[in-house]
Amino acid sequence: MRESAAERHDRLLALVRERGTARVSDLAGLLGVSPVTARRDVEALAAEGLLDRVHGQVSWPGGAGAGSGPVAAGGLVLGLLAPSATYYFAEVIRGAHEAAARAGARLILRISDYRPEEDRARTEGLLAAGAEGVLVAPGWRGPEDRPAYGDWLAELPVPAVLLERRAAPGTPLDGLDRVSSDHAHGVLLALRHLLGLGHATPLLVARGDSPTALAVRAGYAEALGTLDLEAPRTVIESMPAETDPKGFERAVRALRDAVTSGLASAALVHNDVDAIQMVQRLAELGVRVPEDLALIAYDDEVAALADTPLTAVAPPKRQVGRHATELLVERLTEGAGEESARRHLSLLPRLRVRASCGAGAQAGEGTAAGTGTGSGSGTSRSV
C-alpha cells in the first residue's frame, strides 16, 4: 500500500526526534523520497511549528532533540505518546510543547501511528529515555481497542495523564488524570445552531474509525435526547475518499437522496476533510451548499479553506495539550504527602460560523467556548 503523506510526516518527525538535527538532503535518503518531496514535507511541518528549519537543516523545536545535549539541572523530562504528529494531534503536541517549555521541562515525543498494540512498548521507550511522567493518547481505533490495549496504563511507575481519550467508568483507567475535549458539547452546539436557523433535525454523517468519531456519534444521540428530537434516519456511514472511494460515494449519495427527498436540509459531517470533499461531490450531483443543504463540519482543521468556507466545531486541541502538560508538571512537583485529587478536565469546543450553514459569521463566530472540570478519585488514570 502506498504510504500517505501523514505517515511520511510521522516518519520524518521520528527521524528528527532521534537525531536532534538533520540535513534535509539526508532525510530524503532516509525516507526514500526525492529532495523536493522532503523539502515540501519539512516546510509543511515547520509551518505547523513541529520543526525548526535553518539553512538546509531541521531540528526539534526549542533544541530539545535527542542530540541536543543534557537537560539543564533540575529540568523535568516529560514523555508524550500520540497516535500521529499531524492533523488533529499536531495542535495537541504544539500545546504540550509550549507548556513544557514554559515550565523549563524537556518534552520527548513518540508516535504510535494508530497501532495500539505498540503503545506500551513505545511508552516504555519514553521511560527508558528518561521521562519522569508521561502524556498518553493511545492509538485506539475502535471500541474494542480500549479494553484490549489499555489496562497497562494504570500500572505505570510514573505519573501519567490521558489525552483526548476516556476510560470506561469503574475501570482502573478511570482513576487516572485526563484532559479531553467535550465532543458531546460540540455536537450540541452544532445542532442548536442549525435548529436556530429553522432547519428540522440535522443528519449526522460520520466515520467510525477513531475515538473522536465515536464520541461525535455518541454526542449526536445524546443531543437528540437533550433537544427532545427524533433522528430523521440512522447515521450515514462516512468513509475516507482516498482509501474507500466506493464507501465515500455511498455516503455522498445517501446525503444527496436525503436532501432531494425533503428528509433533511442540514447536516453535521465528521471530519472537515471529508466535509470539503462531500461538498464538492454534492455540487456535481446538483446539491448546493448552503442553498440546498446547511452543513457544519467537525474538527476545523481546514474547514475555513473550502471554496464555500465551512462552519465548523473546533475542539480546543492546543489547550488540551497545554492543560495536560501543566497537570503532569503539577503531579511531578507535588511535595511528599501533598498529592491532590485526581482530575478529569473537559474542555469545551467552539462553534466557528462561516458561509456553509447560510448564516453570517456575526450570528455565532466563536460561540460557546470555555472549560468545564470534573473530579475523579483514585490513584491511576485511564486512556
GROMACS .gro file of C-alpha atoms in nm:
model
  383
    1MET     CA    1   0.000   0.000   0.000
    2ARG     CA    2   0.129   0.343  -0.089
    3GLU     CA    3   0.246   0.547   0.210
    4SER     CA    4   0.029   0.850   0.287
    5ALA     CA    5   0.172   1.198   0.342
    6ALA     CA    6   0.067   1.180   0.708
    7GLU     CA    7   0.256   0.855   0.758
    8ARG     CA    8   0.564   1.001   0.586
    9HIS     CA    9   0.543   1.312   0.806
   10ASP     CA   10   0.535   1.094   1.116
   11ARG     CA   11   0.845   0.906   0.999
   12LEU     CA   12   1.021   1.234   0.927
   13LEU     CA   13   0.937   1.369   1.273
   14ALA     CA   14   1.061   1.049   1.435
   15LEU     CA   15   1.394   1.078   1.249
   16VAL     CA   16   1.445   1.437   1.360
   17ARG     CA   17   1.337   1.350   1.713
   18GLU     CA   18   1.605   1.076   1.728
   19ARG     CA   19   1.883   1.290   1.580
   20GLY     CA   20   1.801   1.630   1.720
   21THR     CA   21   1.922   1.795   1.396
   22ALA     CA   22   1.930   1.662   1.039
   23ARG     CA   23   2.001   1.787   0.688
   24VAL     CA   24   1.703   1.787   0.454
   25SER     CA   25   1.905   1.600   0.190
   26ASP     CA   26   1.985   1.326   0.443
   27LEU     CA   27   1.621   1.297   0.539
   28ALA     CA   28   1.525   1.248   0.175
   29GLY     CA   29   1.755   0.946   0.157
   30LEU     CA   30   1.637   0.800   0.485
   31LEU     CA   31   1.273   0.841   0.385
   32GLY     CA   32   1.328   0.711   0.032
   33VAL     CA   33   1.178   1.020  -0.133
   34SER     CA   34   1.303   1.293  -0.363
   35PRO     CA   35   1.474   1.601  -0.216
   36VAL     CA   36   1.181   1.810  -0.343
   37THR     CA   37   0.930   1.596  -0.151
   38ALA     CA   38   1.143   1.605   0.164
   39ARG     CA   39   1.175   1.983   0.137
   40ARG     CA   40   0.799   2.026   0.099
   41ASP     CA   41   0.736   1.798   0.397
   42VAL     CA   42   0.982   1.994   0.609
   43GLU     CA   43   0.824   2.325   0.509
   44ALA     CA   44   0.477   2.196   0.599
   45LEU     CA   45   0.587   2.066   0.939
   46ALA     CA   46   0.785   2.380   1.012
   47ALA     CA   47   0.478   2.591   0.930
   48GLU     CA   48   0.286   2.391   1.191
   49GLY     CA   49   0.558   2.460   1.448
   50LEU     CA   50   0.659   2.094   1.473
   51LEU     CA   51   1.013   2.154   1.340
   52ASP     CA   52   1.266   2.438   1.329
   53ARG     CA   53   1.428   2.493   0.989
   54VAL     CA   54   1.751   2.686   0.923
   55HIS     CA   55   1.981   2.679   0.617
   56GLY     CA   56   1.902   2.333   0.483
   57GLN     CA   57   1.880   2.172   0.824
   58VAL     CA   58   1.591   2.095   1.057
   59SER     CA   59   1.585   2.045   1.431
   60TRP     CA   60   1.338   1.967   1.703
   61PRO     CA   61   1.163   2.283   1.828
   62GLY     CA   62   1.350   2.456   2.107
   63GLY     CA   63   1.656   2.244   2.057
   64ALA     CA   64   1.500   1.961   2.255
   65GLY     CA   65   1.608   1.683   2.019
   66ALA     CA   66   1.783   1.370   2.136
   67GLY     CA   67   2.112   1.509   2.018
   68SER     CA   68   2.078   1.848   2.179
   69GLY     CA   69   2.276   1.762   2.490
   70PRO     CA   70   2.186   1.707   2.853
   71VAL     CA   71   1.888   1.865   3.019
   72ALA     CA   72   1.956   2.164   3.239
   73ALA     CA   73   1.997   2.080   3.607
   74GLY     CA   74   1.662   2.037   3.778
   75GLY     CA   75   1.467   2.035   3.448
   76LEU     CA   76   1.188   1.778   3.421
   77VAL     CA   77   1.174   1.529   3.134
   78LEU     CA   78   0.822   1.459   3.006
   79GLY     CA   79   0.716   1.193   2.760
   80LEU     CA   80   0.433   1.224   2.507
   81LEU     CA   81   0.283   0.934   2.315
   82ALA     CA   82   0.050   1.038   2.032
   83PRO     CA   83  -0.110   0.833   1.753
   84SER     CA   84   0.002   1.090   1.494
   85ALA     CA   85   0.204   1.411   1.473
   86THR     CA   86  -0.014   1.559   1.200
   87TYR     CA   87  -0.374   1.675   1.151
   88TYR     CA   88  -0.569   1.669   1.482
   89PHE     CA   89  -0.276   1.585   1.709
   90ALA     CA   90  -0.035   1.841   1.565
   91GLU     CA   91  -0.210   2.109   1.772
   92VAL     CA   92  -0.223   1.889   2.083
   93ILE     CA   93   0.152   1.831   2.056
   94ARG     CA   94   0.217   2.201   1.998
   95GLY     CA   95   0.023   2.295   2.312
   96ALA     CA   96   0.212   2.036   2.517
   97HIS     CA   97   0.546   2.158   2.383
   98GLU     CA   98   0.466   2.520   2.465
   99ALA     CA   99   0.359   2.434   2.820
  100ALA     CA  100   0.667   2.219   2.876
  101ALA     CA  101   0.893   2.500   2.757
  102ARG     CA  102   0.727   2.745   2.995
  103ALA     CA  103   0.786   2.502   3.281
  104GLY     CA  104   1.153   2.458   3.188
  105ALA     CA  105   1.088   2.092   3.102
  106ARG     CA  106   1.203   1.882   2.809
  107LEU     CA  107   0.936   1.701   2.605
  108ILE     CA  108   1.015   1.369   2.433
  109LEU     CA  109   0.776   1.250   2.159
  110ARG     CA  110   0.686   0.905   2.033
  111ILE     CA  111   0.432   0.828   1.758
  112SER     CA  112   0.223   0.508   1.753
  113ASP     CA  113   0.072   0.557   1.405
  114TYR     CA  114  -0.262   0.428   1.541
  115ARG     CA  115  -0.114   0.090   1.632
  116PRO     CA  116  -0.249   0.038   1.986
  117GLU     CA  117  -0.063  -0.290   2.018
  118GLU     CA  118   0.260  -0.087   2.015
  119ASP     CA  119   0.153   0.178   2.270
  120ARG     CA  120   0.301   0.000   2.571
  121ALA     CA  121   0.641  -0.060   2.411
  122ARG     CA  122   0.663   0.297   2.288
  123THR     CA  123   0.570   0.431   2.632
  124GLU     CA  124   0.836   0.210   2.789
  125GLY     CA  125   1.075   0.363   2.538
  126LEU     CA  126   0.985   0.707   2.672
  127LEU     CA  127   1.064   0.590   3.025
  128ALA     CA  128   1.393   0.441   2.910
  129ALA     CA  129   1.478   0.778   2.752
  130GLY     CA  130   1.439   0.944   3.092
  131ALA     CA  131   1.073   1.053   3.104
  132GLU     CA  132   0.967   1.117   3.463
  133GLY     CA  133   0.599   1.139   3.371
  134VAL     CA  134   0.401   1.073   3.054
  135LEU     CA  135   0.115   1.217   2.849
  136VAL     CA  136  -0.058   0.936   2.662
  137ALA     CA  137  -0.304   0.947   2.373
  138PRO     CA  138  -0.348   0.577   2.291
  139GLY     CA  139  -0.375   0.475   1.930
  140TRP     CA  140  -0.718   0.322   1.977
  141ARG     CA  141  -0.921   0.294   1.657
  142GLY     CA  142  -1.246   0.134   1.775
  143PRO     CA  143  -1.426   0.047   2.100
  144GLU     CA  144  -1.266  -0.297   2.113
  145ASP     CA  145  -0.917  -0.146   2.146
  146ARG     CA  146  -0.979   0.022   2.482
  147PRO     CA  147  -1.018  -0.299   2.687
  148ALA     CA  148  -0.763  -0.486   2.477
  149TYR     CA  149  -0.486  -0.224   2.491
  150GLY     CA  150  -0.547  -0.007   2.794
  151ASP     CA  151  -0.506  -0.178   3.131
  152TRP     CA  152  -0.126  -0.144   3.131
  153LEU     CA  153  -0.160   0.234   3.164
  154ALA     CA  154  -0.287   0.202   3.520
  155GLU     CA  155   0.030   0.014   3.613
  156LEU     CA  156   0.286   0.272   3.500
  157PRO     CA  157   0.554   0.353   3.760
  158VAL     CA  158   0.537   0.727   3.687
  159PRO     CA  159   0.256   0.987   3.684
  160ALA     CA  160   0.051   0.980   3.366
  161VAL     CA  161  -0.216   1.198   3.210
  162LEU     CA  162  -0.455   1.068   2.946
  163LEU     CA  163  -0.503   1.288   2.638
  164GLU     CA  164  -0.824   1.308   2.431
  165ARG     CA  165  -0.933   0.963   2.548
  166ARG     CA  166  -1.185   0.847   2.807
  167ALA     CA  167  -1.197   0.526   3.009
  168ALA     CA  168  -1.496   0.308   3.082
  169PRO     CA  169  -1.649   0.407   3.418
  170GLY     CA  170  -1.533   0.192   3.707
  171THR     CA  171  -1.220   0.060   3.536
  172PRO     CA  172  -0.868   0.119   3.675
  173LEU     CA  173  -0.804   0.360   3.392
  174ASP     CA  174  -1.094   0.577   3.502
  175GLY     CA  175  -0.895   0.678   3.807
  176LEU     CA  176  -0.621   0.840   3.603
  177ASP     CA  177  -0.588   1.213   3.542
  178ARG     CA  178  -0.717   1.302   3.198
  179VAL     CA  179  -0.776   1.606   2.977
  180SER     CA  180  -1.008   1.583   2.679
  181SER     CA  181  -1.242   1.777   2.454
  182ASP     CA  182  -1.613   1.752   2.534
  183HIS     CA  183  -1.726   1.636   2.191
  184ALA     CA  184  -2.086   1.589   2.308
  185HIS     CA  185  -2.096   1.961   2.385
  186GLY     CA  186  -1.953   2.038   2.041
  187VAL     CA  187  -2.222   1.832   1.869
  188LEU     CA  188  -2.492   2.003   2.075
  189LEU     CA  189  -2.360   2.345   1.970
  190ALA     CA  190  -2.384   2.245   1.604
  191LEU     CA  191  -2.736   2.104   1.626
  192ARG     CA  192  -2.869   2.400   1.823
  193HIS     CA  193  -2.724   2.640   1.569
  194LEU     CA  194  -2.885   2.460   1.274
  195LEU     CA  195  -3.219   2.433   1.454
  196GLY     CA  196  -3.199   2.805   1.532
  197LEU     CA  197  -3.169   2.871   1.159
  198GLY     CA  198  -3.502   2.698   1.105
  199HIS     CA  199  -3.389   2.352   0.994
  200ALA     CA  200  -3.551   2.030   1.106
  201THR     CA  201  -3.340   1.769   1.285
  202PRO     CA  202  -2.997   1.766   1.113
  203LEU     CA  203  -2.846   1.447   0.984
  204LEU     CA  204  -2.511   1.315   1.107
  205VAL     CA  205  -2.253   1.192   0.859
  206ALA     CA  206  -1.958   1.039   1.043
  207ARG     CA  207  -1.680   0.787   1.033
  208GLY     CA  208  -1.647   0.511   1.290
  209ASP     CA  209  -1.272   0.460   1.286
  210SER     CA  210  -1.143   0.675   1.574
  211PRO     CA  211  -1.229   0.769   1.935
  212THR     CA  212  -1.325   1.120   1.819
  213ALA     CA  213  -1.563   0.982   1.556
  214LEU     CA  214  -1.723   0.751   1.810
  215ALA     CA  215  -1.756   1.038   2.060
  216VAL     CA  216  -1.927   1.251   1.794
  217ARG     CA  217  -2.172   0.968   1.724
  218ALA     CA  218  -2.247   0.925   2.094
  219GLY     CA  219  -2.280   1.303   2.130
  220TYR     CA  220  -2.533   1.310   1.847
  221ALA     CA  221  -2.755   1.054   2.020
  222GLU     CA  222  -2.722   1.247   2.347
  223ALA     CA  223  -2.802   1.580   2.180
  224LEU     CA  224  -3.118   1.440   2.021
  225GLY     CA  225  -3.238   1.341   2.366
  226THR     CA  226  -3.143   1.676   2.518
  227LEU     CA  227  -3.329   1.864   2.245
  228ASP     CA  228  -3.624   1.621   2.251
  229LEU     CA  229  -3.575   1.532   1.884
  230GLU     CA  230  -3.602   1.215   1.680
  231ALA     CA  231  -3.333   1.126   1.430
  232PRO     CA  232  -3.467   1.157   1.074
  233ARG     CA  233  -3.264   0.844   0.989
  234THR     CA  234  -2.967   0.645   1.114
  235VAL     CA  235  -2.619   0.795   1.098
  236ILE     CA  236  -2.478   0.799   0.745
  237GLU     CA  237  -2.155   0.598   0.749
  238SER     CA  238  -1.869   0.802   0.603
  239MET     CA  239  -1.551   0.656   0.457
  240PRO     CA  240  -1.224   0.825   0.355
  241ALA     CA  241  -1.239   0.900  -0.017
  242GLU     CA  242  -0.871   0.807  -0.059
  243THR     CA  243  -0.892   0.457   0.091
  244ASP     CA  244  -1.255   0.364   0.021
  245PRO     CA  245  -1.387   0.563  -0.276
  246LYS     CA  246  -1.694   0.339  -0.312
  247GLY     CA  247  -1.786   0.381   0.055
  248PHE     CA  248  -1.736   0.756   0.026
  249GLU     CA  249  -1.961   0.770  -0.282
  250ARG     CA  250  -2.233   0.574  -0.099
  251ALA     CA  251  -2.225   0.826   0.184
  252VAL     CA  252  -2.246   1.122  -0.054
  253ARG     CA  253  -2.537   0.974  -0.243
  254ALA     CA  254  -2.720   0.889   0.079
  255LEU     CA  255  -2.686   1.252   0.185
  256ARG     CA  256  -2.792   1.372  -0.160
  257ASP     CA  257  -3.101   1.149  -0.151
  258ALA     CA  258  -3.195   1.277   0.197
  259VAL     CA  259  -3.181   1.635   0.071
  260THR     CA  260  -3.361   1.585  -0.260
  261SER     CA  261  -3.639   1.380  -0.093
  262GLY     CA  262  -3.702   1.655   0.160
  263LEU     CA  263  -3.596   1.436   0.453
  264ALA     CA  264  -3.330   1.682   0.571
  265SER     CA  265  -3.193   2.026   0.491
  266ALA     CA  266  -2.899   2.030   0.733
  267ALA     CA  267  -2.614   1.801   0.831
  268LEU     CA  268  -2.317   1.771   1.062
  269VAL     CA  269  -2.020   1.598   0.898
  270HIS     CA  270  -1.717   1.448   1.073
  271ASN     CA  271  -1.448   1.535   0.978
  272ASP     CA  272  -1.384   1.854   0.782
  273VAL     CA  273  -1.161   1.691   0.518
  274ASP     CA  274  -1.449   1.455   0.439
  275ALA     CA  275  -1.689   1.751   0.453
  276ILE     CA  276  -1.493   1.950   0.195
  277GLN     CA  277  -1.482   1.654  -0.042
  278MET     CA  278  -1.852   1.587   0.011
  279VAL     CA  279  -1.945   1.946  -0.069
  280GLN     CA  280  -1.750   1.920  -0.395
  281ARG     CA  281  -1.915   1.592  -0.492
  282LEU     CA  282  -2.263   1.709  -0.389
  283ALA     CA  283  -2.226   2.008  -0.621
  284GLU     CA  284  -2.158   1.767  -0.908
  285LEU     CA  285  -2.477   1.582  -0.813
  286GLY     CA  286  -2.684   1.901  -0.811
  287VAL     CA  287  -2.697   1.975  -0.435
  288ARG     CA  288  -2.561   2.317  -0.337
  289VAL     CA  289  -2.421   2.424  -0.001
  290PRO     CA  290  -2.568   2.625   0.166
  291GLU     CA  291  -2.863   2.686  -0.071
  292ASP     CA  292  -2.993   2.326  -0.062
  293LEU     CA  293  -2.805   2.196   0.241
  294ALA     CA  294  -2.678   2.377   0.550
  295LEU     CA  295  -2.362   2.199   0.658
  296ILE     CA  296  -2.138   2.209   0.965
  297ALA     CA  297  -1.806   2.021   0.977
  298TYR     CA  298  -1.645   1.875   1.286
  299ASP     CA  299  -1.271   1.932   1.367
  300ASP     CA  300  -1.195   2.267   1.198
  301GLU     CA  301  -0.852   2.177   1.068
  302VAL     CA  302  -0.904   2.301   0.710
  303ALA     CA  303  -1.274   2.391   0.704
  304ALA     CA  304  -1.210   2.762   0.651
  305LEU     CA  305  -1.017   2.686   0.329
  306ALA     CA  306  -1.307   2.533   0.137
  307ASP     CA  307  -1.447   2.714  -0.168
  308THR     CA  308  -1.750   2.782   0.050
  309PRO     CA  309  -1.589   2.824   0.393
  310LEU     CA  310  -1.739   2.566   0.624
  311THR     CA  311  -1.894   2.640   0.959
  312ALA     CA  312  -1.714   2.407   1.197
  313VAL     CA  313  -1.697   2.278   1.551
  314ALA     CA  314  -1.342   2.338   1.674
  315PRO     CA  315  -1.221   2.118   1.962
  316PRO     CA  316  -0.965   2.302   2.182
  317LYS     CA  317  -0.676   2.082   2.077
  318ARG     CA  318  -0.386   2.308   2.171
  319GLN     CA  319  -0.542   2.380   2.511
  320VAL     CA  320  -0.579   2.005   2.571
  321GLY     CA  321  -0.204   1.962   2.526
  322ARG     CA  322  -0.128   2.266   2.738
  323HIS     CA  323  -0.354   2.180   3.032
  324ALA     CA  324  -0.247   1.815   3.033
  325THR     CA  325   0.120   1.916   3.049
  326GLU     CA  326   0.054   2.164   3.327
  327LEU     CA  327  -0.131   1.894   3.521
  328LEU     CA  328   0.156   1.648   3.473
  329VAL     CA  329   0.412   1.905   3.588
  330GLU     CA  330   0.198   1.970   3.896
  331ARG     CA  331   0.194   1.598   3.975
  332LEU     CA  332   0.572   1.574   3.939
  333THR     CA  333   0.641   1.874   4.161
  334GLU     CA  334   0.398   1.794   4.444
  335GLY     CA  335   0.558   1.759   4.783
  336ALA     CA  336   0.555   1.433   4.976
  337GLY     CA  337   0.213   1.372   5.126
  338GLU     CA  338   0.057   1.659   4.928
  339GLU     CA  339  -0.096   1.464   4.639
  340SER     CA  340  -0.413   1.639   4.526
  341ALA     CA  341  -0.728   1.469   4.399
  342ARG     CA  342  -0.718   1.316   4.054
  343ARG     CA  343  -0.888   1.525   3.787
  344HIS     CA  344  -1.094   1.473   3.475
  345LEU     CA  345  -1.078   1.800   3.283
  346SER     CA  346  -1.321   1.855   2.995
  347LEU     CA  347  -1.262   2.148   2.759
  348LEU     CA  348  -1.550   2.287   2.555
  349PRO     CA  349  -1.526   2.315   2.175
  350ARG     CA  350  -1.617   2.637   1.992
  351LEU     CA  351  -1.854   2.682   1.701
  352ARG     CA  352  -1.700   2.890   1.423
  353VAL     CA  353  -1.976   3.012   1.193
  354ARG     CA  354  -1.891   3.063   0.826
  355ALA     CA  355  -2.081   3.052   0.498
  356SER     CA  356  -2.178   2.684   0.469
  357CYS     CA  357  -2.475   2.700   0.706
  358GLY     CA  358  -2.626   3.008   0.545
  359ALA     CA  359  -2.572   3.239   0.843
  360GLY     CA  360  -2.330   3.528   0.870
  361ALA     CA  361  -2.029   3.499   1.099
  362GLN     CA  362  -2.178   3.758   1.331
  363ALA     CA  363  -2.450   3.508   1.419
  364GLY     CA  364  -2.221   3.272   1.602
  365GLU     CA  365  -1.848   3.307   1.542
  366GLY     CA  366  -1.671   3.166   1.843
  367THR     CA  367  -1.992   3.059   2.014
  368ALA     CA  368  -1.970   2.875   2.344
  369ALA     CA  369  -1.606   2.845   2.433
  370GLY     CA  370  -1.484   2.762   2.775
  371THR     CA  371  -1.373   2.489   3.008
  372GLY     CA  372  -1.554   2.265   3.243
  373THR     CA  373  -1.397   2.049   3.511
  374GLY     CA  374  -1.490   1.735   3.686
  375SER     CA  375  -1.303   1.550   3.953
  376GLY     CA  376  -1.203   1.189   3.957
  377SER     CA  377  -1.099   0.996   4.262
  378GLY     CA  378  -0.834   0.726   4.274
  379THR     CA  379  -0.466   0.694   4.213
  380SER     CA  380  -0.445   0.591   3.850
  381ARG     CA  381  -0.567   0.724   3.521
  382SER     CA  382  -0.732   0.581   3.216
  383VAL     CA  383  -0.680   0.619   2.847
   0.00000   0.00000   0.00000
